[in-house]
CSV table of C-alpha atoms and ligand atoms in Angstrom, one decimal:
chain,number,residue,atom,x,y,z
A,1,MET,CA,24.4,130.0,24.2
A,2,GLU,CA,25.4,130.1,27.9
A,3,LEU,CA,25.9,132.8,29.8
A,4,LYS,CA,28.1,131.5,32.3
A,5,ASN,CA,30.9,131.4,30.3
A,6,ALA,CA,29.9,134.3,27.5
A,7,VAL,CA,32.0,137.3,27.4
A,8,ALA,CA,30.2,140.4,26.4
A,9,VAL,CA,30.6,143.7,24.6
A,10,VAL,CA,27.7,145.9,25.8
A,11,THR,CA,27.7,149.1,24.3
A,12,GLY,CA,26.3,151.8,25.9
A,13,ALA,CA,26.5,150.0,29.2
A,14,ASN,CA,27.1,153.5,31.5
A,15,ARG,CA,23.3,154.0,32.6
A,16,GLY,CA,20.0,153.0,31.2
A,17,LEU,CA,19.3,149.5,29.9
A,18,GLY,CA,22.8,148.7,29.4
A,19,ARG,CA,23.7,149.6,32.7
A,20,HIS,CA,21.1,146.7,34.2
A,21,VAL,CA,22.4,144.0,31.2
A,22,ALA,CA,25.8,144.6,31.8
A,23,ALA,CA,25.2,144.1,35.9
A,24,GLN,CA,22.6,140.8,35.0
A,25,LEU,CA,25.7,139.3,33.1
A,26,VAL,CA,28.6,140.0,35.6
A,27,GLU,CA,25.3,138.0,37.7
A,28,ARG,CA,24.9,135.4,35.4
A,29,GLY,CA,29.1,134.5,35.7
A,30,ALA,CA,29.9,136.3,32.0
A,31,LYS,CA,32.6,138.1,31.4
A,32,VAL,CA,32.0,141.7,30.6
A,33,TYR,CA,33.3,144.9,29.0
A,34,GLY,CA,31.2,147.7,29.5
A,35,ALA,CA,31.3,149.8,26.2
A,36,ALA,CA,30.9,153.5,26.2
A,37,ARG,CA,31.6,157.0,24.6
A,38,ARG,CA,32.7,157.9,28.4
A,39,PRO,CA,34.1,154.5,29.8
A,40,GLU,CA,35.1,156.3,33.0
A,41,ALA,CA,31.3,156.5,33.2
A,42,VAL,CA,30.6,152.3,33.5
A,43,ASP,CA,30.6,151.9,37.2
A,44,VAL,CA,29.4,148.4,37.9
A,45,PRO,CA,31.2,146.5,39.8
A,46,GLY,CA,32.9,143.5,37.6
A,47,VAL,CA,32.8,145.0,34.3
A,48,ILE,CA,35.7,146.0,32.3
A,49,PRO,CA,35.6,149.4,30.8
A,50,LEU,CA,35.9,150.2,27.4
A,51,ARG,CA,36.2,153.0,25.0
A,52,LEU,CA,33.2,153.0,21.8
A,53,ASP,CA,31.3,155.2,20.5
A,54,VAL,CA,29.7,153.4,18.4
A,55,THR,CA,29.5,156.4,15.5
A,56,ASP,CA,32.7,156.5,15.5
A,57,GLU,CA,34.6,153.8,12.9
A,58,ALA,CA,38.1,153.3,14.5
A,59,SER,CA,37.1,153.0,18.2
A,60,ILE,CA,34.7,150.1,17.1
A,61,ARG,CA,37.8,148.6,15.5
A,62,GLU,CA,40.1,149.5,18.9
A,63,ALA,CA,37.7,147.8,20.8
A,64,ALA,CA,37.2,144.4,19.0
A,65,ARG,CA,41.4,144.6,19.0
A,66,VAL,CA,40.8,144.8,22.9
A,67,ALA,CA,37.8,142.6,23.5
A,68,SER,CA,39.1,139.8,21.4
A,69,ASP,CA,38.0,137.1,23.4
A,70,ALA,CA,34.3,138.6,22.5
A,71,THR,CA,31.7,135.5,22.2
A,72,LEU,CA,28.4,137.9,22.5
A,73,LEU,CA,27.6,141.1,21.3
A,74,ILE,CA,24.7,143.7,22.9
A,75,ASN,CA,24.1,147.0,20.2
A,76,ASN,CA,22.2,148.8,22.7
A,77,ALA,CA,23.3,152.3,22.8
A,78,GLY,CA,20.9,154.4,21.2
A,79,ILE,CA,19.7,157.6,20.4
A,80,SER,CA,16.3,159.4,20.5
A,81,THR,CA,15.6,163.0,18.3
A,82,GLY,CA,12.0,163.5,18.7
A,83,VAL,CA,12.6,164.7,15.9
A,84,THR,CA,10.1,164.2,12.5
A,85,LEU,CA,10.9,163.7,9.1
A,86,ILE,CA,9.5,166.5,7.2
A,87,ALA,CA,9.9,169.4,9.7
A,88,GLY,CA,12.6,168.3,11.5
A,89,ASP,CA,16.2,169.0,10.9
A,90,VAL,CA,18.1,166.9,8.8
A,91,ALA,CA,21.1,166.3,10.3
A,92,GLU,CA,19.5,165.1,13.6
A,93,VAL,CA,17.6,162.6,11.1
A,94,ARG,CA,20.8,161.3,10.1
A,95,ARG,CA,22.5,161.2,13.5
A,96,GLU,CA,19.9,158.9,14.6
A,97,MET,CA,20.4,156.7,11.7
A,98,GLU,CA,24.3,156.9,12.5
A,99,THR,CA,23.6,156.0,15.7
A,100,ASN,CA,20.8,153.6,15.6
A,101,PHE,CA,21.3,151.8,12.8
A,102,PHE,CA,24.9,152.4,11.5
A,103,GLY,CA,26.3,151.8,15.0
A,104,PRO,CA,24.8,148.2,15.0
A,105,LEU,CA,26.0,147.7,11.6
A,106,ALA,CA,29.3,148.8,12.0
A,107,ALA,CA,30.0,146.6,15.6
A,108,THR,CA,28.1,143.4,14.2
A,109,ARG,CA,30.8,144.1,11.3
A,110,ALA,CA,33.7,144.4,13.1
A,111,PHE,CA,32.8,142.0,16.2
A,112,ALA,CA,31.4,139.1,13.7
A,113,PRO,CA,34.8,137.7,13.0
A,114,VAL,CA,35.8,138.0,16.9
A,115,ILE,CA,32.8,136.2,17.5
A,116,GLU,CA,33.2,133.5,15.1
A,117,GLY,CA,37.1,133.0,15.6
A,118,ASN,CA,36.4,132.1,19.1
A,119,GLY,CA,33.7,129.1,17.9
A,120,GLY,CA,30.5,131.0,17.6
A,121,GLY,CA,28.0,133.5,19.9
A,122,ALA,CA,24.9,135.9,19.8
A,123,VAL,CA,24.3,139.2,19.0
A,124,LEU,CA,21.0,141.0,20.6
A,125,ASN,CA,20.4,143.9,19.0
A,126,VAL,CA,18.2,146.3,21.1
A,127,LEU,CA,14.8,147.6,19.1
A,128,SER,CA,12.0,149.2,20.3
A,129,ALA,CA,7.8,148.7,19.7
A,130,LEU,CA,8.9,151.8,17.2
A,131,SER,CA,10.2,149.6,14.9
A,132,TRP,CA,6.8,148.4,13.9
A,133,TYR,CA,5.0,151.7,14.8
A,134,HIS,CA,5.7,154.7,13.1
A,135,PRO,CA,3.9,158.1,14.7
A,136,ALA,CA,5.0,160.8,13.4
A,137,GLY,CA,6.0,162.7,16.5
A,138,LEU,CA,9.1,160.1,16.0
A,139,GLY,CA,9.0,159.9,12.5
A,140,SER,CA,13.1,159.8,12.3
A,141,TYR,CA,13.6,157.3,15.6
A,142,ALA,CA,10.6,155.0,14.5
A,143,ALA,CA,12.9,155.1,11.3
A,144,SER,CA,16.1,154.2,12.3
A,145,LYS,CA,14.6,151.2,14.3
A,146,ALA,CA,12.7,150.0,11.2
A,147,ALA,CA,15.7,149.5,9.6
A,148,ALA,CA,17.8,148.1,12.8
A,149,TRP,CA,15.0,145.4,12.6
A,150,ALA,CA,16.2,144.7,8.9
A,151,LEU,CA,20.0,145.1,9.7
A,152,SER,CA,18.5,142.1,12.4
A,153,ASP,CA,16.8,139.9,10.0
A,154,ALA,CA,18.9,139.9,7.1
A,155,THR,CA,22.1,139.5,9.7
A,156,ARG,CA,20.4,136.6,11.4
A,157,GLU,CA,20.7,134.9,8.3
A,158,GLU,CA,24.0,135.9,6.9
A,159,LEU,CA,25.9,135.4,10.0
A,160,ALA,CA,24.1,131.9,11.1
A,161,PRO,CA,26.5,129.6,8.7
A,162,ARG,CA,29.0,131.1,11.0
A,163,GLY,CA,27.9,130.3,14.1
A,164,ILE,CA,26.7,133.4,14.9
A,165,THR,CA,22.5,133.9,16.4
A,166,VAL,CA,21.5,137.0,16.1
A,167,SER,CA,18.3,138.6,18.1
A,168,ALA,CA,16.5,141.6,18.2
A,169,LEU,CA,14.8,142.9,21.0
A,170,HIS,CA,11.0,144.8,21.2
A,171,VAL,CA,9.6,146.8,23.8
A,172,GLY,CA,7.5,150.0,24.4
A,173,TYR,CA,8.8,152.6,27.1
A,174,MET,CA,11.3,152.1,30.1
A,175,ASP,CA,12.3,153.8,32.8
A,176,THR,CA,15.4,154.9,31.2
A,177,ASP,CA,16.6,158.9,31.2
A,178,MET,CA,15.0,158.1,27.3
A,179,ALA,CA,11.9,157.9,28.6
A,180,ALA,CA,12.2,160.5,31.2
A,181,GLY,CA,8.8,162.5,30.5
A,182,VAL,CA,6.7,159.4,29.9
A,183,PRO,CA,4.3,158.6,32.9
A,184,ALA,CA,6.0,156.3,35.1
A,185,ASP,CA,2.5,153.7,34.6
A,186,GLN,CA,3.3,153.5,30.8
A,187,LYS,CA,6.9,152.3,31.2
A,188,VAL,CA,8.5,149.0,32.4
A,189,ALA,CA,10.7,148.3,34.4
A,190,ALA,CA,14.2,147.8,32.4
A,191,ALA,CA,15.9,145.2,34.5
A,192,ASP,CA,13.1,143.3,33.9
A,193,VAL,CA,13.3,143.9,30.0
A,194,ALA,CA,17.2,143.1,30.3
A,195,ALA,CA,16.6,139.7,32.3
A,196,GLN,CA,13.9,139.1,29.7
A,197,ALA,CA,17.0,139.6,27.2
A,198,LEU,CA,19.4,137.3,28.9
A,199,TYR,CA,16.0,134.5,29.3
A,200,GLY,CA,16.2,135.3,25.6
A,201,ILE,CA,19.9,135.2,23.9
A,202,GLU,CA,20.3,132.0,26.3
A,203,ALA,CA,17.7,130.4,24.7
A,204,GLY,CA,18.6,131.5,20.9
A,205,LEU,CA,15.3,133.5,20.3
A,206,PRO,CA,14.9,135.6,17.2
A,207,GLU,CA,12.7,137.7,18.4
A,208,ILE,CA,11.8,138.5,22.1
A,209,LEU,CA,8.7,140.8,22.8
A,210,ALA,CA,9.7,142.8,26.5
A,211,ASP,CA,6.3,144.3,27.1
A,212,GLU,CA,2.6,144.2,26.5
A,213,THR,CA,3.3,147.1,24.1
A,214,SER,CA,5.4,145.2,21.8
A,215,ARG,CA,3.2,142.5,21.6
A,216,TYR,CA,0.0,144.8,20.8
A,217,VAL,CA,2.2,146.2,18.2
A,218,LYS,CA,3.4,142.8,16.5
A,219,GLN,CA,0.0,142.0,16.0
A,220,THR,CA,-1.1,144.8,14.5
A,221,LEU,CA,1.3,144.3,11.7
A,222,SER,CA,-1.4,143.6,9.4
A,223,VAL,CA,-3.7,146.2,9.9
A,224,ALA,CA,-3.9,148.5,6.9
A,225,PRO,CA,-2.3,152.1,7.6
A,226,GLN,CA,-4.2,154.5,8.9
A,227,PRO,CA,-6.1,156.7,5.8
A,228,ASN,CA,-4.4,160.3,5.7
A,229,ALA,CA,-6.7,162.5,7.9
A,230,GLY,CA,-7.0,165.5,5.0
B,1,NAP,N1,13.7,154.6,26.5
B,1,NAP,C1,13.0,153.3,26.3
B,1,NAP,O1,11.9,154.0,26.5
B,1,NAP,C2,13.2,152.6,25.1
B,1,NAP,C3,12.1,151.9,24.5
B,1,NAP,C4,12.4,150.9,23.1
B,1,NAP,C5,14.3,150.8,23.1
B,1,NAP,N2,14.3,151.5,23.5
B,1,NAP,C6,16.1,151.4,23.4
B,1,NAP,O2,16.7,150.9,24.4
B,1,NAP,C7,18.6,151.3,24.3
B,1,NAP,C8,18.6,151.5,25.6
B,1,NAP,O3,18.1,152.8,25.7
B,1,NAP,P1,18.0,153.6,27.2
B,1,NAP,O4,16.2,153.4,27.8
B,1,NAP,O5,19.0,152.6,27.9
B,1,NAP,O6,18.4,155.3,26.8
B,1,NAP,P2,19.5,155.9,27.6
B,1,NAP,O7,19.1,155.5,29.5
B,1,NAP,O8,19.4,157.2,27.4
B,1,NAP,O9,20.5,155.2,27.2
B,1,NAP,C9,21.0,155.3,25.7
B,1,NAP,C10,22.9,154.7,26.1
B,1,NAP,O10,23.1,154.7,24.6
B,1,NAP,C11,24.3,155.1,25.2
B,1,NAP,N3,25.1,155.9,23.7
B,1,NAP,C12,24.3,156.8,23.0
B,1,NAP,N4,24.7,157.7,21.8
B,1,NAP,C13,25.4,156.3,21.7
B,1,NAP,C14,27.0,156.4,20.7
B,1,NAP,N5,27.1,156.8,19.8
B,1,NAP,N6,28.2,155.9,21.1
B,1,NAP,C15,27.9,154.4,22.6
B,1,NAP,N7,27.1,154.6,23.2
B,1,NAP,C16,26.3,155.2,22.9
B,1,NAP,C17,24.3,156.3,26.0
B,1,NAP,O11,26.0,156.5,26.2
B,1,NAP,P3,26.1,158.4,26.9
B,1,NAP,O12,26.0,158.0,28.4
B,1,NAP,O13,27.3,158.3,26.6
B,1,NAP,O14,25.5,159.0,26.2
B,1,NAP,C18,24.2,155.7,26.9
B,1,NAP,O15,24.5,155.1,27.7
B,1,NAP,C19,18.3,152.3,22.9
B,1,NAP,O16,18.4,151.4,21.8
B,1,NAP,C20,17.1,152.7,22.5
B,1,NAP,O17,17.0,153.4,21.7
B,1,NAP,C21,14.9,152.7,24.7
């Protein structure tokens, strides 16, 4: 889709990757709603703040009513709790799934009729290399991103006849708050990932592999799981 005439809703636009995506969309001539739990925290010039908590369906419905001219939904908002699936607090596992899976699902369900009514458009889901690689220490996060990968594939097929393309962006570590504890040489620039995301949307790519880690992990999908250490 052409970004110049797009009307985008970016979730989690107040910081991190979402802030870069919102800023670059403005530079490209799009109209941009910056969705955030605290809209007052959205500080990108030219971006229209919009209240939206991806775990609150009423706020999503209200955001879809306000942004009734939307043609592009960027499901970027996410959390990483760092809990493991067995020893970790199951309430945290559920919170992660609510945010990273049910959040994009609810936003897509609310905005699909809006985008369709405006003549079609696109959805981008921000996923992770951990959609495909599931280390124990990040088991809960990885499960939520694997679920969001399935969401991306299934909604791509379901929404295609309605004129809506669905892209999934996979990336390893980025230089945002979420990966603050990761050494700098293991992170890619979120600004660069944002640029690749926009290129992918414009090109209608179903899958955007934004760094070496995501490309490597994708390649290893056919490798058998590691045996139990015992
Ligand atoms: N950083 C990485 O290394 C990395 C790697 C792969 C994928 N990702 C994915 O990239 C996306 C962006 O993350 P980031 O790296 O930019 O992290 P970040 O800097 O921690 O930003 C996360 C954003 O999501 C928002 N958010 C969280 N829960 C929300 C909710 N319930 N409703 C609305 N907004 C909510 C946050 O808003 P508040 O300010 O209100 O908390 C913030 O704007 C996420 O989906 C993440 O899983 C990140």
